[in-house]
Amino acid sequence: MTVLTRRTVLRTLAATPALSLIGMPHIARAAEFELKYGNNLPLSHPLNIRAQEAAERIARESKGRVEIKIFPNNQLGGDTDMLSQVRAGGITFFTPSALVIATLVPVAAINAVGFAFSDYDQVWKAMDGKLGAHVREAISKLNLFAFEKMWDNGFRQMTTSGKPIEAAKDMAGLKIRVPVSPLSISMFKALDAAPASLQFSEVYTALQTKVVDAQENPLPIIQVAKLFEVQKSCALSNHIWDGFWFIANGRAWRGLPADIQKIVSDAINDAGVKQRGDIKALNETVQADLQSKGLVFNKTNPETFRAKLRDAGFYKEWQERFGPEAWGLLEGAVGKLA
Ligand code: X2X
C-alpha cells in the first residue's frame, strides 16, 4: 500500500486537470450536435468572419447543444472534395460557389451567365426572389439543404501576368484559370481563351509557376488570397456575378430538432446578409489597397465581350441548357440576353 505523503498528494494534484477538482457540473461536456463546416477561403475573408460569428451565436442560443467547427482555407481538401464530403455527410456544411455546385446541380450556374447582372440591386432581388428559390429547389433534389440567403462572392474581374486585357480580342489564346465549372469553361472558350479548370486551392501556385497566366475572381478574393503577388494587372470586367450557397447535408439537417434548425438557420441567414454588407464596404476600398500593392488596373469595353459571346452562340447554348423556366426567371430579373 502506498503511503500518501503530503508531497505525493501535491504532486498528484498538480498533474490533474483543474476542471476535475472543481466537480462534475463544471466538466466541459461534448455538445449534443457537433457539426463541421468546410470552406475554400482564407480566415480573413468576410465569409469566415461572419460564419465564425454565426457559430458563436448558435452555441449561445442553443445553450451549448450545438457546436459548429469551421475548417477554412481548403483544410479538408479542395472544392470537389468538400462537395463529396457534404453529400456523404463527412461534413455537415459547405459553401460552394454557384459555379462549383453547378457540377452537381447544373441550373445553379444561372446567376453566372456572362454579363447578365448589371448591379447588386438586380442580384439580390433575383437571388432572394424567384430565381434563388428555383435554384434552392433544384439543390434540395440532391438531398442537400440550401439556406435561404446566398452569401456574396462578388463580380468577377480578370487578372493577368501578361499584357492588360482591355477588349474581347485580348482574350485570344490566354491561358486563364477558371473554377471547376462547365459554365466557366464554355464562356472562356467562347471568348477564344484557353481556360483550365483548377480548384481554388491550387490557384496561387498555378499562377506563381506560370502553369496559367491569368485568373478571374472578385477583388476581395484577390486581396485575401494574395493573388496580387503573382499577377500584374487587373481588368475591371465584371463578367460574372458569383455567390456562395450555404448548404447542409440533407440527412444531417433533417436530423436536427426543429428548435435547433430555427436557431441555426436564423443565425446563418443573418450572417449571410451581414456578409453581403461587408463585401459592399470592402468594394469601396479594395481597389486602392490592391493598387498600393502594385496591381495595375484598367477598364474594359464590355460590349466587345458581349458581342463575342453572342456571336459564338454562348447565350443560345446556355438558354437551351438551363431550359425555358430558369432562363425566363433570369431574363425576368435582368432583361433580354440572347
Ligand atoms: O475558386 C474560385 O475562384 C472562387 C474562390 O471564386 C470560388 O469559390 C468559385
mmCIF file of C-alpha atoms and ligand atoms in Angstrom:
data_model
loop_
_atom_site.group_PDB
_atom_site.id
_atom_site.type_symbol
_atom_site.label_atom_id
_atom_site.label_comp_id
_atom_site.label_asym_id
_atom_site.label_seq_id
_atom_site.Cartn_x
_atom_site.Cartn_y
_atom_site.Cartn_z
ATOM 1 C CA MET A 1 0.000 0.000 0.000
ATOM 2 C CA THR A 2 1.302 3.436 -0.879
ATOM 3 C CA VAL A 3 1.565 5.854 1.957
ATOM 4 C CA LEU A 4 0.410 9.243 0.756
ATOM 5 C CA THR A 5 2.860 11.814 1.955
ATOM 6 C CA ARG A 6 1.973 15.463 1.673
ATOM 7 C CA ARG A 7 4.456 15.659 -1.192
ATOM 8 C CA THR A 8 2.878 12.914 -3.337
ATOM 9 C CA VAL A 9 -0.584 14.377 -2.764
ATOM 10 C CA LEU A 10 0.607 17.741 -4.023
ATOM 11 C CA ARG A 11 2.298 16.140 -6.995
ATOM 12 C CA THR A 12 -0.866 14.246 -7.891
ATOM 13 C CA LEU A 13 -2.984 17.378 -7.626
ATOM 14 C CA ALA A 14 -0.607 19.312 -9.821
ATOM 15 C CA ALA A 15 -0.879 16.707 -12.577
ATOM 16 C CA THR A 16 -4.676 16.652 -12.510
ATOM 17 C CA PRO A 17 -6.610 18.915 -14.880
ATOM 18 C CA ALA A 18 -8.067 21.793 -12.911
ATOM 19 C CA LEU A 19 -11.638 21.184 -14.007
ATOM 20 C CA SER A 20 -11.928 17.778 -12.333
ATOM 21 C CA LEU A 21 -11.010 19.288 -8.970
ATOM 22 C CA ILE A 22 -13.942 21.639 -9.081
ATOM 23 C CA GLY A 23 -16.560 18.972 -9.525
ATOM 24 C CA MET A 24 -18.874 17.394 -12.078
ATOM 25 C CA PRO A 25 -21.114 20.286 -13.110
ATOM 26 C CA HIS A 26 -18.127 22.196 -14.442
ATOM 27 C CA ILE A 27 -16.645 19.455 -16.570
ATOM 28 C CA ALA A 28 -16.797 20.506 -20.215
ATOM 29 C CA ARG A 29 -19.216 18.219 -21.963
ATOM 30 C CA ALA A 30 -19.204 17.484 -25.685
ATOM 31 C CA ALA A 31 -22.010 19.293 -27.469
ATOM 32 C CA GLU A 32 -25.031 17.203 -28.391
ATOM 33 C CA PHE A 33 -24.596 18.185 -32.063
ATOM 34 C CA GLU A 34 -21.047 18.623 -33.327
ATOM 35 C CA LEU A 35 -21.235 19.939 -36.871
ATOM 36 C CA LYS A 36 -18.337 20.518 -39.231
ATOM 37 C CA TYR A 37 -18.273 23.318 -41.792
ATOM 38 C CA GLY A 38 -15.622 23.417 -44.540
ATOM 39 C CA ASN A 39 -14.851 26.215 -46.994
ATOM 40 C CA ASN A 40 -12.227 27.287 -49.510
ATOM 41 C CA LEU A 41 -11.394 30.815 -48.315
ATOM 42 C CA PRO A 42 -8.736 32.312 -46.021
ATOM 43 C CA LEU A 43 -9.828 33.174 -42.462
ATOM 44 C CA SER A 44 -9.641 36.900 -43.176
ATOM 45 C CA HIS A 45 -12.414 36.802 -45.811
ATOM 46 C CA PRO A 46 -15.792 38.176 -44.596
ATOM 47 C CA LEU A 47 -17.329 34.772 -45.254
ATOM 48 C CA ASN A 48 -15.221 33.236 -42.491
ATOM 49 C CA ILE A 49 -15.554 36.197 -40.135
ATOM 50 C CA ARG A 50 -19.370 36.136 -40.329
ATOM 51 C CA ALA A 51 -19.528 32.319 -40.218
ATOM 52 C CA GLN A 52 -17.479 32.389 -37.009
ATOM 53 C CA GLU A 53 -19.907 34.923 -35.530
ATOM 54 C CA ALA A 54 -22.841 32.738 -36.538
ATOM 55 C CA ALA A 55 -21.208 29.700 -34.893
ATOM 56 C CA GLU A 56 -20.789 31.659 -31.642
ATOM 57 C CA ARG A 57 -24.400 32.843 -31.745
ATOM 58 C CA ILE A 58 -25.611 29.299 -32.386
ATOM 59 C CA ALA A 59 -23.587 27.927 -29.451
ATOM 60 C CA ARG A 60 -25.020 30.658 -27.204
ATOM 61 C CA GLU A 61 -28.650 30.407 -28.305
ATOM 62 C CA SER A 62 -28.636 26.605 -28.222
ATOM 63 C CA LYS A 63 -27.055 26.759 -24.743
ATOM 64 C CA GLY A 64 -24.115 24.703 -25.915
ATOM 65 C CA ARG A 65 -26.134 21.942 -27.565
ATOM 66 C CA VAL A 66 -24.682 22.818 -30.989
ATOM 67 C CA GLU A 67 -21.020 23.274 -31.739
ATOM 68 C CA ILE A 68 -20.006 24.253 -35.273
ATOM 69 C CA LYS A 69 -16.376 23.668 -36.048
ATOM 70 C CA ILE A 70 -15.052 25.646 -39.021
ATOM 71 C CA PHE A 71 -12.365 24.296 -41.353
ATOM 72 C CA PRO A 72 -11.395 27.263 -43.564
ATOM 73 C CA ASN A 73 -8.951 27.639 -46.432
ATOM 74 C CA ASN A 74 -9.283 24.183 -48.015
ATOM 75 C CA GLN A 75 -8.057 22.410 -44.859
ATOM 76 C CA LEU A 76 -10.335 19.498 -45.745
ATOM 77 C CA GLY A 77 -9.375 19.447 -49.434
ATOM 78 C CA GLY A 78 -10.478 21.465 -52.441
ATOM 79 C CA ASP A 79 -13.988 22.291 -53.597
ATOM 80 C CA THR A 80 -14.517 18.970 -55.337
ATOM 81 C CA ASP A 81 -13.510 17.083 -52.189
ATOM 82 C CA MET A 82 -15.714 19.183 -49.907
ATOM 83 C CA LEU A 83 -18.655 18.750 -52.264
ATOM 84 C CA SER A 84 -18.311 14.949 -51.945
ATOM 85 C CA GLN A 85 -17.885 15.229 -48.181
ATOM 86 C CA VAL A 86 -21.032 17.288 -47.679
ATOM 87 C CA ARG A 87 -23.010 14.861 -49.844
ATOM 88 C CA ALA A 88 -21.704 11.860 -47.909
ATOM 89 C CA GLY A 89 -22.185 13.545 -44.520
ATOM 90 C CA GLY A 90 -18.483 13.701 -43.604
ATOM 91 C CA ILE A 91 -19.047 17.413 -43.124
ATOM 92 C CA THR A 92 -22.427 18.987 -42.382
ATOM 93 C CA PHE A 93 -21.927 22.377 -44.056
ATOM 94 C CA PHE A 94 -20.078 23.699 -47.101
ATOM 95 C CA THR A 95 -20.249 26.980 -49.042
ATOM 96 C CA PRO A 96 -19.647 26.195 -52.701
ATOM 97 C CA SER A 97 -19.775 28.998 -55.209
ATOM 98 C CA ALA A 98 -22.738 28.744 -57.568
ATOM 99 C CA LEU A 99 -20.218 27.902 -60.296
ATOM 100 C CA VAL A 100 -18.907 24.936 -58.335
ATOM 101 C CA ILE A 101 -22.173 23.420 -57.055
ATOM 102 C CA ALA A 102 -23.290 23.569 -60.692
ATOM 103 C CA THR A 103 -21.153 20.477 -61.347
ATOM 104 C CA LEU A 104 -23.909 18.655 -59.386
ATOM 105 C CA VAL A 105 -26.883 20.968 -59.890
ATOM 106 C CA PRO A 106 -26.452 22.467 -63.394
ATOM 107 C CA VAL A 107 -29.097 25.184 -63.005
ATOM 108 C CA ALA A 108 -27.155 26.660 -60.066
ATOM 109 C CA ALA A 109 -24.805 28.347 -62.553
ATOM 110 C CA ILE A 110 -27.656 30.511 -63.866
ATOM 111 C CA ASN A 111 -26.523 33.590 -61.893
ATOM 112 C CA ALA A 112 -23.104 33.307 -63.555
ATOM 113 C CA VAL A 113 -24.230 33.788 -67.146
ATOM 114 C CA GLY A 114 -21.767 36.303 -68.589
ATOM 115 C CA PHE A 115 -22.721 39.975 -68.186
ATOM 116 C CA ALA A 116 -26.262 39.117 -67.029
ATOM 117 C CA PHE A 117 -26.415 41.276 -63.880
ATOM 118 C CA SER A 118 -25.572 44.955 -64.055
ATOM 119 C CA ASP A 119 -25.654 45.741 -60.321
ATOM 120 C CA TYR A 120 -26.337 44.408 -56.807
ATOM 121 C CA ASP A 121 -29.954 45.597 -56.773
ATOM 122 C CA GLN A 122 -30.671 43.202 -59.610
ATOM 123 C CA VAL A 123 -28.592 40.463 -57.980
ATOM 124 C CA TRP A 124 -30.295 40.385 -54.589
ATOM 125 C CA LYS A 125 -33.781 40.888 -55.996
ATOM 126 C CA ALA A 126 -33.262 37.807 -58.158
ATOM 127 C CA MET A 127 -31.406 35.624 -55.657
ATOM 128 C CA ASP A 128 -33.716 36.480 -52.730
ATOM 129 C CA GLY A 129 -36.671 36.083 -55.091
ATOM 130 C CA LYS A 130 -37.892 33.558 -57.630
ATOM 131 C CA LEU A 131 -34.580 32.755 -59.288
ATOM 132 C CA GLY A 132 -32.919 31.878 -55.970
ATOM 133 C CA ALA A 133 -35.938 29.801 -54.904
ATOM 134 C CA HIS A 134 -35.770 27.886 -58.190
ATOM 135 C CA VAL A 135 -32.089 27.045 -57.617
ATOM 136 C CA ARG A 136 -32.640 26.031 -53.967
ATOM 137 C CA GLU A 137 -35.400 23.693 -55.060
ATOM 138 C CA ALA A 138 -33.005 22.041 -57.526
ATOM 139 C CA ILE A 139 -30.324 21.761 -54.808
ATOM 140 C CA SER A 140 -32.828 20.063 -52.475
ATOM 141 C CA LYS A 141 -33.403 17.306 -55.073
ATOM 142 C CA LEU A 142 -29.823 16.185 -54.419
ATOM 143 C CA ASN A 143 -30.550 15.653 -50.761
ATOM 144 C CA LEU A 144 -28.786 18.871 -49.832
ATOM 145 C CA PHE A 145 -30.395 21.736 -47.940
ATOM 146 C CA ALA A 146 -29.606 25.301 -49.077
ATOM 147 C CA PHE A 147 -30.144 28.140 -46.605
ATOM 148 C CA GLU A 148 -32.292 30.905 -47.976
ATOM 149 C CA LYS A 149 -29.778 33.751 -48.098
ATOM 150 C CA MET A 150 -26.983 33.431 -50.576
ATOM 151 C CA TRP A 151 -23.598 34.850 -49.495
ATOM 152 C CA ASP A 152 -21.653 37.230 -51.724
ATOM 153 C CA ASN A 153 -18.509 36.318 -53.604
ATOM 154 C CA GLY A 154 -18.762 39.299 -55.941
ATOM 155 C CA PHE A 155 -18.451 40.454 -59.516
ATOM 156 C CA ARG A 156 -15.547 38.589 -61.051
ATOM 157 C CA GLN A 157 -12.622 40.524 -62.561
ATOM 158 C CA MET A 158 -9.712 39.230 -64.624
ATOM 159 C CA THR A 159 -6.060 39.446 -63.668
ATOM 160 C CA THR A 160 -3.029 38.522 -65.722
ATOM 161 C CA SER A 161 0.737 38.449 -65.545
ATOM 162 C CA GLY A 162 0.900 39.348 -69.239
ATOM 163 C CA LYS A 163 -0.396 42.308 -71.196
ATOM 164 C CA PRO A 164 -3.544 44.022 -69.901
ATOM 165 C CA ILE A 165 -6.949 42.759 -71.049
ATOM 166 C CA GLU A 166 -8.939 45.672 -72.448
ATOM 167 C CA ALA A 167 -11.264 44.179 -75.024
ATOM 168 C CA ALA A 168 -12.505 40.749 -76.104
ATOM 169 C CA LYS A 169 -9.718 40.369 -78.682
ATOM 170 C CA ASP A 170 -7.131 40.353 -75.862
ATOM 171 C CA MET A 171 -8.546 37.011 -74.702
ATOM 172 C CA ALA A 172 -7.299 35.061 -77.735
ATOM 173 C CA GLY A 173 -5.180 32.133 -76.545
ATOM 174 C CA LEU A 174 -4.976 33.451 -72.954
ATOM 175 C CA LYS A 175 -4.145 30.659 -70.505
ATOM 176 C CA ILE A 176 -6.622 31.500 -67.770
ATOM 177 C CA ARG A 177 -7.538 29.519 -64.683
ATOM 178 C CA VAL A 178 -11.260 29.168 -64.062
ATOM 179 C CA PRO A 179 -13.130 27.285 -61.301
ATOM 180 C CA VAL A 180 -14.155 23.677 -61.843
ATOM 181 C CA SER A 181 -17.366 24.596 -63.623
ATOM 182 C CA PRO A 182 -18.773 23.830 -67.095
ATOM 183 C CA LEU A 183 -20.146 27.355 -67.498
ATOM 184 C CA SER A 184 -16.776 28.995 -66.891
ATOM 185 C CA ILE A 185 -15.055 26.736 -69.405
ATOM 186 C CA SER A 186 -17.759 27.335 -72.002
ATOM 187 C CA MET A 187 -17.695 31.098 -71.542
ATOM 188 C CA PHE A 188 -13.922 31.468 -71.812
ATOM 189 C CA LYS A 189 -13.778 29.139 -74.799
ATOM 190 C CA ALA A 190 -16.422 31.293 -76.469
ATOM 191 C CA LEU A 191 -14.084 34.246 -75.857
ATOM 192 C CA ASP A 192 -11.287 32.290 -77.655
ATOM 193 C CA ALA A 193 -9.225 31.954 -74.457
ATOM 194 C CA ALA A 194 -7.576 28.700 -73.302
ATOM 195 C CA PRO A 195 -9.301 28.107 -69.936
ATOM 196 C CA ALA A 196 -8.087 25.496 -67.437
ATOM 197 C CA SER A 197 -10.250 24.312 -64.535
ATOM 198 C CA LEU A 198 -8.416 24.224 -61.221
ATOM 199 C CA GLN A 199 -9.709 24.128 -57.670
ATOM 200 C CA PHE A 200 -9.137 27.363 -55.786
ATOM 201 C CA SER A 201 -6.633 25.596 -53.504
ATOM 202 C CA GLU A 202 -4.283 25.352 -56.498
ATOM 203 C CA VAL A 203 -4.619 28.842 -57.950
ATOM 204 C CA TYR A 204 -1.795 30.714 -56.229
ATOM 205 C CA THR A 205 0.806 28.076 -57.107
ATOM 206 C CA ALA A 206 -0.500 27.686 -60.654
ATOM 207 C CA LEU A 207 -0.027 31.430 -61.214
ATOM 208 C CA GLN A 208 3.320 31.513 -59.463
ATOM 209 C CA THR A 209 4.736 28.662 -61.548
ATOM 210 C CA LYS A 210 3.128 30.038 -64.740
ATOM 211 C CA VAL A 211 1.063 26.926 -65.355
ATOM 212 C CA VAL A 212 -1.517 29.590 -66.215
ATOM 213 C CA ASP A 213 -1.027 33.307 -66.901
ATOM 214 C CA ALA A 214 -4.356 34.654 -65.778
ATOM 215 C CA GLN A 215 -7.263 34.045 -63.405
ATOM 216 C CA GLU A 216 -10.588 35.688 -62.634
ATOM 217 C CA ASN A 217 -12.083 36.405 -59.199
ATOM 218 C CA PRO A 218 -13.783 39.209 -57.270
ATOM 219 C CA LEU A 219 -11.365 41.800 -55.824
ATOM 220 C CA PRO A 220 -11.824 40.749 -52.146
ATOM 221 C CA ILE A 221 -10.589 37.242 -53.053
ATOM 222 C CA ILE A 222 -7.620 38.657 -54.975
ATOM 223 C CA GLN A 223 -6.822 40.576 -51.787
ATOM 224 C CA VAL A 224 -7.218 37.893 -49.090
ATOM 225 C CA ALA A 225 -5.620 35.118 -51.168
ATOM 226 C CA LYS A 226 -2.753 37.492 -52.079
ATOM 227 C CA LEU A 227 -3.087 36.814 -55.800
ATOM 228 C CA PHE A 228 -1.685 40.330 -56.422
ATOM 229 C CA GLU A 229 1.716 38.886 -55.507
ATOM 230 C CA VAL A 230 1.698 36.715 -58.633
ATOM 231 C CA GLN A 231 -0.285 38.895 -61.072
ATOM 232 C CA LYS A 232 0.496 42.242 -62.737
ATOM 233 C CA SER A 233 -2.700 43.771 -63.985
ATOM 234 C CA CYS A 234 -6.399 43.628 -63.327
ATOM 235 C CA ALA A 235 -9.119 44.227 -65.899
ATOM 236 C CA LEU A 236 -12.354 45.520 -64.390
ATOM 237 C CA SER A 237 -14.620 43.306 -66.455
ATOM 238 C CA ASN A 238 -17.469 42.442 -64.040
ATOM 239 C CA HIS A 239 -18.049 39.492 -66.345
ATOM 240 C CA ILE A 240 -19.819 37.172 -63.854
ATOM 241 C CA TRP A 241 -21.663 37.767 -60.612
ATOM 242 C CA ASP A 242 -20.873 34.903 -58.253
ATOM 243 C CA GLY A 243 -22.193 33.983 -54.816
ATOM 244 C CA PHE A 244 -21.869 31.137 -52.331
ATOM 245 C CA TRP A 245 -24.721 28.819 -51.398
ATOM 246 C CA PHE A 246 -24.553 27.856 -47.724
ATOM 247 C CA ILE A 247 -25.556 24.205 -47.915
ATOM 248 C CA ALA A 248 -26.052 21.356 -45.457
ATOM 249 C CA ASN A 249 -26.110 17.592 -45.823
ATOM 250 C CA GLY A 250 -29.828 16.808 -46.155
ATOM 251 C CA ARG A 251 -29.926 13.895 -43.770
ATOM 252 C CA ALA A 252 -27.919 15.677 -41.068
ATOM 253 C CA TRP A 253 -30.146 18.738 -41.435
ATOM 254 C CA ARG A 254 -33.380 16.761 -41.126
ATOM 255 C CA GLY A 255 -31.903 15.003 -38.087
ATOM 256 C CA LEU A 256 -31.798 18.248 -36.116
ATOM 257 C CA PRO A 257 -34.774 19.098 -33.863
ATOM 258 C CA ALA A 258 -36.988 21.915 -35.164
ATOM 259 C CA ASP A 259 -35.907 24.388 -32.462
ATOM 260 C CA ILE A 260 -32.245 23.805 -33.312
ATOM 261 C CA GLN A 261 -32.938 24.131 -37.045
ATOM 262 C CA LYS A 262 -34.508 27.531 -36.386
ATOM 263 C CA ILE A 263 -31.578 28.751 -34.286
ATOM 264 C CA VAL A 264 -29.099 27.597 -36.926
ATOM 265 C CA SER A 265 -30.919 28.931 -39.980
ATOM 266 C CA ASP A 266 -31.688 32.310 -38.377
ATOM 267 C CA ALA A 267 -28.033 32.740 -37.437
ATOM 268 C CA ILE A 268 -26.671 31.611 -40.818
ATOM 269 C CA ASN A 269 -29.110 33.716 -42.857
ATOM 270 C CA ASP A 270 -28.498 36.832 -40.729
ATOM 271 C CA ALA A 271 -24.763 36.306 -41.038
ATOM 272 C CA GLY A 272 -25.133 35.993 -44.801
ATOM 273 C CA VAL A 273 -26.901 39.328 -45.036
ATOM 274 C CA LYS A 274 -24.183 40.974 -42.925
ATOM 275 C CA GLN A 275 -21.509 39.342 -45.084
ATOM 276 C CA ARG A 276 -23.093 40.953 -48.161
ATOM 277 C CA GLY A 277 -22.699 44.302 -46.421
ATOM 278 C CA ASP A 278 -19.044 43.550 -45.650
ATOM 279 C CA ILE A 279 -18.285 42.842 -49.312
ATOM 280 C CA LYS A 280 -20.119 46.020 -50.298
ATOM 281 C CA ALA A 281 -17.992 48.039 -47.882
ATOM 282 C CA LEU A 282 -14.837 46.260 -48.998
ATOM 283 C CA ASN A 283 -15.608 47.046 -52.625
ATOM 284 C CA GLU A 284 -15.177 50.747 -51.764
ATOM 285 C CA THR A 285 -11.578 50.335 -50.610
ATOM 286 C CA VAL A 286 -10.162 47.156 -52.093
ATOM 287 C CA GLN A 287 -9.048 48.586 -55.434
ATOM 288 C CA ALA A 288 -6.952 51.303 -53.783
ATOM 289 C CA ASP A 289 -5.413 48.706 -51.481
ATOM 290 C CA LEU A 290 -4.509 46.396 -54.365
ATOM 291 C CA GLN A 291 -3.123 49.346 -56.337
ATOM 292 C CA SER A 292 -0.884 50.243 -53.417
ATOM 293 C CA LYS A 293 0.394 46.671 -53.540
ATOM 294 C CA GLY A 294 1.369 47.057 -57.186
ATOM 295 C CA LEU A 295 -1.586 45.678 -59.133
ATOM 296 C CA VAL A 296 -2.323 47.912 -62.144
ATOM 297 C CA PHE A 297 -5.989 48.402 -63.012
ATOM 298 C CA ASN A 298 -7.676 49.090 -66.321
ATOM 299 C CA LYS A 299 -11.239 49.407 -67.562
ATOM 300 C CA THR A 300 -12.599 47.144 -70.269
ATOM 301 C CA ASN A 301 -15.052 47.552 -73.093
ATOM 302 C CA PRO A 302 -17.846 45.185 -72.024
ATOM 303 C CA GLU A 303 -19.728 45.479 -75.319
ATOM 304 C CA THR A 304 -16.874 43.737 -77.174
ATOM 305 C CA PHE A 305 -17.139 40.789 -74.750
ATOM 306 C CA ARG A 306 -20.919 40.580 -75.015
ATOM 307 C CA ALA A 307 -20.798 40.723 -78.809
ATOM 308 C CA LYS A 308 -18.188 37.974 -78.925
ATOM 309 C CA LEU A 309 -20.277 35.750 -76.608
ATOM 310 C CA ARG A 310 -23.374 36.391 -78.703
ATOM 311 C CA ASP A 311 -21.568 35.621 -81.970
ATOM 312 C CA ALA A 312 -20.104 32.425 -80.530
ATOM 313 C CA GLY A 313 -23.628 31.252 -79.612
ATOM 314 C CA PHE A 314 -22.886 31.277 -75.868
ATOM 315 C CA TYR A 315 -26.243 32.724 -74.777
ATOM 316 C CA LYS A 316 -28.205 30.469 -77.108
ATOM 317 C CA GLU A 317 -26.390 27.388 -75.879
ATOM 318 C CA TRP A 318 -26.983 28.178 -72.209
ATOM 319 C CA GLN A 319 -30.573 29.212 -72.769
ATOM 320 C CA GLU A 320 -31.115 25.658 -74.034
ATOM 321 C CA ARG A 321 -29.064 24.035 -71.285
ATOM 322 C CA PHE A 322 -30.845 25.870 -68.469
ATOM 323 C CA GLY A 323 -34.277 25.469 -70.053
ATOM 324 C CA PRO A 324 -37.142 27.930 -70.505
ATOM 325 C CA GLU A 325 -38.208 28.172 -66.859
ATOM 326 C CA ALA A 326 -34.849 29.143 -65.353
ATOM 327 C CA TRP A 327 -33.897 31.306 -68.344
ATOM 328 C CA GLY A 328 -37.256 33.083 -68.096
ATOM 329 C CA LEU A 329 -36.632 33.830 -64.417
ATOM 330 C CA LEU A 330 -33.171 35.191 -65.220
ATOM 331 C CA GLU A 331 -34.424 37.387 -68.062
ATOM 332 C CA GLY A 332 -37.302 38.477 -65.833
ATOM 333 C CA ALA A 333 -34.684 39.866 -63.455
ATOM 334 C CA VAL A 334 -32.148 41.319 -65.896
ATOM 335 C CA GLY A 335 -33.902 41.799 -69.255
ATOM 336 C CA LYS A 336 -33.404 40.006 -72.585
ATOM 337 C CA LEU A 337 -29.999 38.394 -73.033
ATOM 338 C CA ALA A 338 -29.899 36.338 -76.216
HETATM 339 O O1 X2X B 1 -12.452 29.275 -56.944
HETATM 340 C C1 X2X B 1 -12.739 30.467 -57.055
HETATM 341 O O2 X2X B 1 -12.325 31.159 -57.985
HETATM 342 C C2 X2X B 1 -13.677 31.079 -56.048
HETATM 343 C C3 X2X B 1 -12.968 31.274 -54.749
HETATM 344 O O3 X2X B 1 -14.142 32.300 -56.516
HETATM 345 C C4 X2X B 1 -14.805 30.148 -55.922
HETATM 346 O O4 X2X B 1 -15.063 29.601 -54.901
HETATM 347 C C5 X2X B 1 -15.555 29.896 -57.174
#
